[in-house]
Coordinates of C-alpha atoms and ligand atoms in Angstrom, one line a residue:
M105 CA 0.2 0.2 0.2
A106 CA 1.3 3.3 -1.3
Q107 CA 2.4 5.5 2.0
V108 CA 2.4 9.7 2.1
K109 CA 5.1 10.6 4.4
Y110 CA 3.9 12.5 7.3
D111 CA 7.0 14.3 9.8
F112 CA 5.4 14.1 13.4
S113 CA 8.8 14.3 14.8
G114 CA 9.2 15.6 18.3
K115 CA 5.3 15.2 18.9
S116 CA 3.6 13.3 21.2
V117 CA 0.1 11.8 20.3
L118 CA -2.3 9.9 22.7
V119 CA -4.6 7.0 21.5
V120 CA -7.0 5.9 23.0
G121 CA -8.3 2.3 22.0
G122 CA -4.5 1.7 20.4
T123 CA -3.8 -2.1 21.0
T124 CA -5.7 -3.9 18.0
G125 CA -7.1 -2.9 14.9
I126 CA -7.4 0.8 13.6
G127 CA -5.8 1.8 16.4
R128 CA -2.7 -0.1 16.6
A129 CA -2.0 0.4 12.9
T130 CA -2.2 4.3 13.6
V131 CA -0.1 3.8 16.7
L132 CA 2.3 2.4 14.3
A133 CA 1.9 5.0 11.5
F134 CA 2.8 7.8 13.8
A135 CA 5.8 5.8 14.9
R136 CA 6.8 5.2 12.1
A137 CA 6.6 9.2 11.2
G138 CA 8.5 10.3 14.2
A139 CA 6.1 11.0 17.4
N140 CA 6.0 9.6 20.9
L141 CA 2.9 7.7 21.8
F142 CA 1.1 7.1 24.9
V143 CA -1.3 4.5 24.4
A144 CA -4.3 3.1 26.3
G145 CA -6.9 0.1 25.8
L146 CA -7.9 -3.0 26.8
G147 CA -5.7 -6.1 26.4
A148 CA -2.3 -6.2 28.7
E149 CA -0.4 -8.5 25.8
H150 CA -1.5 -6.1 23.1
G151 CA 0.0 -3.2 24.6
R152 CA 3.5 -4.9 25.9
S153 CA 3.9 -6.4 22.5
L154 CA 3.1 -3.3 20.6
G155 CA 5.6 -1.1 22.9
A156 CA 8.1 -3.6 21.8
E157 CA 7.2 -2.8 18.1
V158 CA 7.4 0.7 18.6
K159 CA 10.1 1.0 20.7
D160 CA 11.8 -0.9 17.5
I161 CA 11.1 2.1 15.4
G162 CA 12.9 4.0 18.0
R163 CA 10.0 6.5 19.9
D164 CA 9.1 6.5 23.3
F165 CA 6.2 4.7 24.5
E166 CA 3.7 4.4 27.4
F167 CA 0.6 2.0 27.6
R168 CA -1.9 1.8 30.3
E169 CA -4.8 -0.8 30.6
V170 CA -7.8 1.7 30.8
N171 CA -11.4 1.4 30.5
V172 CA -12.9 4.1 28.8
R173 CA -16.0 3.6 30.7
D174 CA -15.1 4.7 33.9
G175 CA -14.4 8.4 34.1
K176 CA -11.9 8.3 37.0
A177 CA -9.5 5.5 35.0
M178 CA -9.8 8.3 32.3
K179 CA -9.0 11.4 34.5
R180 CA -5.7 9.3 35.8
L181 CA -4.7 8.3 32.1
H182 CA -4.9 11.9 31.0
E183 CA -2.8 13.3 33.8
E184 CA -0.4 10.2 33.5
A185 CA 0.0 11.1 29.3
F186 CA 0.5 15.0 30.3
E187 CA 3.0 14.4 32.8
R188 CA 5.1 11.9 30.8
F189 CA 5.1 13.8 27.7
G190 CA 4.6 17.6 28.8
R191 CA 2.6 18.2 25.8
I192 CA -0.1 16.2 23.9
D193 CA 0.0 17.7 20.3
V194 CA -2.8 15.4 19.2
A195 CA -5.5 13.2 20.6
F196 CA -7.1 10.1 18.8
N197 CA -10.0 8.4 20.4
N198 CA -10.8 5.6 18.7
A199 CA -11.9 3.1 21.3
G200 CA -15.1 1.2 20.2
V201 CA -17.1 -2.3 20.4
S202 CA -19.8 -3.6 18.0
G203 CA -22.2 -5.1 20.8
K204 CA -24.7 -7.1 20.3
T205 CA -26.0 -7.3 16.4
A206 CA -29.6 -7.8 17.1
P207 CA -33.2 -6.0 16.4
V208 CA -33.6 -3.1 18.7
H209 CA -36.4 -4.9 20.6
E210 CA -34.2 -7.8 20.8
L211 CA -31.4 -5.5 23.7
E212 CA -31.4 -5.5 27.2
D213 CA -30.4 -2.3 29.1
A214 CA -26.6 -3.3 29.3
D215 CA -26.5 -4.0 25.5
Y216 CA -27.4 -0.1 25.0
D217 CA -25.2 0.6 28.1
L218 CA -22.3 -0.8 26.8
L219 CA -22.5 0.8 23.4
M220 CA -23.1 4.4 24.6
E221 CA -20.6 4.3 27.0
V222 CA -17.6 2.9 25.1
N223 CA -18.1 4.3 22.0
L224 CA -20.0 7.6 22.9
K225 CA -19.3 8.5 26.9
G226 CA -15.5 7.4 26.2
I227 CA -15.1 9.7 23.8
F228 CA -16.9 12.6 25.9
Y229 CA -13.9 11.9 28.7
G230 CA -11.2 12.1 26.0
L231 CA -12.5 15.4 25.0
K232 CA -13.0 16.9 28.6
H233 CA -9.4 16.1 29.3
Q234 CA -7.9 16.7 26.2
I235 CA -9.5 20.6 25.3
P236 CA -8.3 22.2 28.6
H237 CA -4.8 20.6 28.0
M238 CA -4.7 21.4 23.9
I239 CA -5.9 25.1 25.3
A240 CA -3.5 25.5 27.6
K241 CA -0.5 24.5 25.3
G242 CA -1.7 27.2 22.4
G243 CA -3.2 23.9 20.0
G244 CA -3.5 20.6 19.3
A245 CA -5.5 18.0 17.0
V246 CA -8.1 15.6 17.8
V247 CA -9.8 12.9 15.7
N248 CA -12.9 10.9 17.1
T249 CA -13.7 7.5 15.6
S250 CA -17.2 7.3 14.4
S251 CA -17.9 5.2 11.3
L252 CA -19.7 4.8 7.9
F253 CA -22.8 3.6 10.6
G254 CA -22.8 7.1 12.0
V255 CA -24.3 8.6 8.9
M256 CA -26.3 5.8 7.7
G257 CA -28.6 3.2 9.3
F258 CA -28.4 -0.4 9.8
A259 CA -30.8 -2.9 10.8
T260 CA -29.1 -4.8 13.6
T261 CA -27.2 -2.5 14.3
A262 CA -29.2 0.4 15.6
V263 CA -27.4 1.4 18.9
Y264 CA -24.0 1.0 17.5
C265 CA -25.1 3.1 14.7
A266 CA -26.8 5.8 17.3
S267 CA -23.3 5.9 19.2
K268 CA -21.2 6.6 16.2
W269 CA -24.0 9.4 15.0
G270 CA -23.3 10.8 18.6
V271 CA -19.8 11.0 17.8
I272 CA -20.2 13.4 14.9
G273 CA -22.7 15.5 17.0
L274 CA -19.5 15.8 19.8
T275 CA -16.9 16.2 17.3
N276 CA -19.0 19.5 15.4
S277 CA -20.1 20.9 18.4
V278 CA -16.3 20.5 20.2
A279 CA -14.9 22.1 16.8
L280 CA -16.8 25.0 17.0
E281 CA -15.9 25.4 20.7
V282 CA -12.5 25.7 19.8
A283 CA -12.5 27.0 16.6
R284 CA -10.6 30.0 17.4
K285 CA -8.0 28.2 19.9
N286 CA -5.9 26.9 17.2
I287 CA -7.6 23.2 17.9
R288 CA -9.2 21.2 15.3
V289 CA -11.6 18.1 16.0
N290 CA -12.6 15.6 13.2
A291 CA -14.0 12.7 12.9
I292 CA -13.2 9.3 10.6
A293 CA -16.3 7.4 9.6
P294 CA -14.9 4.1 7.9
G295 CA -16.9 1.7 6.1
S296 CA -15.9 -1.8 6.5
V297 CA -12.1 -2.8 8.2
M298 CA -10.9 -5.7 8.6
T299 CA -10.0 -6.0 12.5
P300 CA -11.6 -7.9 15.4
L301 CA -14.6 -5.4 15.8
I302 CA -16.0 -6.3 12.4
R303 CA -15.5 -10.5 12.8
D304 CA -17.4 -9.7 15.8
M305 CA -19.9 -7.8 15.0
F306 CA -21.1 -10.1 11.3
G307 CA -19.8 -13.5 13.6
G308 CA -16.3 -14.3 11.9
E309 CA -14.5 -13.4 8.9
Q310 CA -16.4 -14.7 6.3
A311 CA -19.6 -14.0 7.5
A312 CA -18.9 -10.5 7.6
R313 CA -17.2 -10.4 4.0
D314 CA -20.5 -11.9 2.8
T315 CA -22.4 -9.4 4.6
V316 CA -20.6 -6.4 3.6
L317 CA -18.5 -7.1 -0.1
P318 CA -21.9 -6.6 -1.7
M319 CA -22.0 -3.2 -0.4
I320 CA -18.6 -1.8 -1.2
P321 CA -18.3 -0.4 -4.9
M322 CA -14.9 -1.4 -4.7
G323 CA -15.0 -4.6 -4.1
R324 CA -12.8 -5.0 -1.1
I325 CA -12.6 -4.4 2.8
S326 CA -10.1 -2.1 3.8
D327 CA -7.3 -2.8 5.8
P328 CA -6.5 -0.7 9.4
A329 CA -3.1 0.7 7.8
E330 CA -5.3 2.7 5.1
I331 CA -7.7 4.2 7.9
A332 CA -4.3 5.3 9.7
Q333 CA -3.5 7.5 6.8
L334 CA -6.4 9.5 7.3
V335 CA -5.7 10.1 11.4
L336 CA -2.0 10.9 10.0
F337 CA -3.7 13.5 7.5
L338 CA -6.6 15.1 9.8
S339 CA -4.0 15.1 12.6
S340 CA -1.0 16.8 10.5
D341 CA -0.3 20.4 9.3
A342 CA -1.7 19.6 5.9
A343 CA -5.1 19.8 7.3
S344 CA -4.7 23.0 8.8
F345 CA -8.3 24.2 7.7
I346 CA -10.4 21.4 8.0
T347 CA -12.1 20.8 11.4
G348 CA -16.0 20.0 12.6
Q349 CA -15.7 17.4 9.9
A350 CA -16.7 13.7 9.3
I351 CA -14.6 12.0 6.7
V352 CA -16.0 9.0 5.2
I353 CA -13.8 6.5 4.4
D354 CA -15.1 3.3 2.9
G355 CA -14.6 2.4 -0.6
G356 CA -17.4 4.2 -2.3
G357 CA -20.2 2.2 -0.3
F358 CA -22.1 5.6 1.3
V359 CA -22.3 7.7 -1.9
A360 CA -23.6 4.0 -3.6
G361 CA -26.6 4.5 -1.0
A362 CA -29.3 2.0 -0.7
D363 CA -29.2 0.4 -4.2
Q364 CA -26.2 -1.5 -3.0
L365 CA -28.2 -3.1 -0.5
Ligands
LIG516 N1 -13.5 -2.5 11.7 C1 -14.6 -1.9 11.5 O1 -15.1 -2.0 10.0 C2 -15.0 -0.4 11.4 C3 -15.9 0.6 11.2 C4 -16.5 1.6 11.4 C5 -15.6 2.1 12.4 N2 -15.0 1.0 13.1 C6 -14.4 1.7 14.1 O2 -12.9 1.9 14.9 C7 -12.7 1.7 16.0 C8 -11.6 0.9 16.2 O3 -12.3 -0.7 16.4 P1 -11.4 -2.1 15.3 O4 -12.3 -1.8 14.1 O5 -9.7 -1.3 14.8 O6 -11.7 -3.0 16.4 P2 -10.6 -3.3 17.7 O7 -11.6 -4.7 18.4 O8 -9.8 -3.9 16.8 O9 -10.4 -2.3 18.6 C9 -11.2 -1.7 19.3 C10 -10.4 -0.7 20.4 O10 -10.7 -0.3 21.2 C11 -10.2 -0.7 22.9 N3 -11.5 -0.7 23.6 C12 -12.8 -1.0 23.2 N4 -13.2 -1.5 24.4 C13 -12.8 -0.6 24.9 C14 -13.0 -0.1 26.9 N5 -14.1 -0.5 27.3 N6 -12.4 0.4 27.1 C15 -10.6 0.9 26.8 N7 -10.6 0.6 25.0 C16 -11.5 -0.4 24.5 C17 -9.8 -2.2 22.3 O11 -8.9 -2.4 23.7 C18 -9.2 -1.8 20.7 O12 -8.2 -1.0 21.4 C19 -13.8 1.5 17.0 O13 -14.3 2.7 17.2 C20 -15.0 1.1 15.8 O14 -16.4 1.3 16.3 C21 -14.6 -0.3 12.8

């Protein structure tokens, strides 16, 4: 895959939800572009192996296993990240779960709470701590992970969709709150990316392919490294006039619309 060269030398990047999938690929892309990384997520073993990879590239790395549903732990995470690097230039709020795939009338309160607390409240906690820090430091860039399902509906993933639509609402509004403070806040809205999450959502890799491939005009599922490139672009000075946007990255699925379903 073609890789654009970004330069994040001397920058510090916080990735929340960085242990696997899109987050992990993004951590590695930032490291290759020169950034030091503070990473949070679930899975201490993933954190350790990612740390070894980042250190091999020659960058600083810290990992904390943090549940984004836990407000106190999120506060501590940010305090530690600010203390460790002095300044966080870029934050990527990416933690998410697929939750239970079923019609809304088959969902329980706990199914709803899991999706909204990880996918939406987790990003609220991130923004709540990142924004004052970036204001105090004179600027920064934030990227939040929404989804193609944050701009459309999809039967059997109603609450996942609601959480991801919410991410765009947060992104748009916070972008306006800090538009004159040298802080840009954007979202990514990926279509199908081959990660543990999409396998969970559709019950395995083959089932995921069978469900989503007919909806993708480009005829393939994307690789996490392709999504990472968009995150680096939005975090970089190349995107200096882009804020409050949710960029769809989906091989053409959204513009093809319902005709493809
Ligand atoms: N894979 C896709 O097709 C796709 C499409 C659109 C959007 N997304 C979004 O991309 C993001 C990353 O997902 P992925 O596909 O890479 O899957 P993934 O399962 O590989 O990654 C999810 C990440 O979130 C972290 N996470 C999950 N629950 C957490 C919690 N309670 N506390 C802290 N961290 C938690 C995991 O540790 C992991 O680092 C998610 O927000 C997902 O909704 C994925």
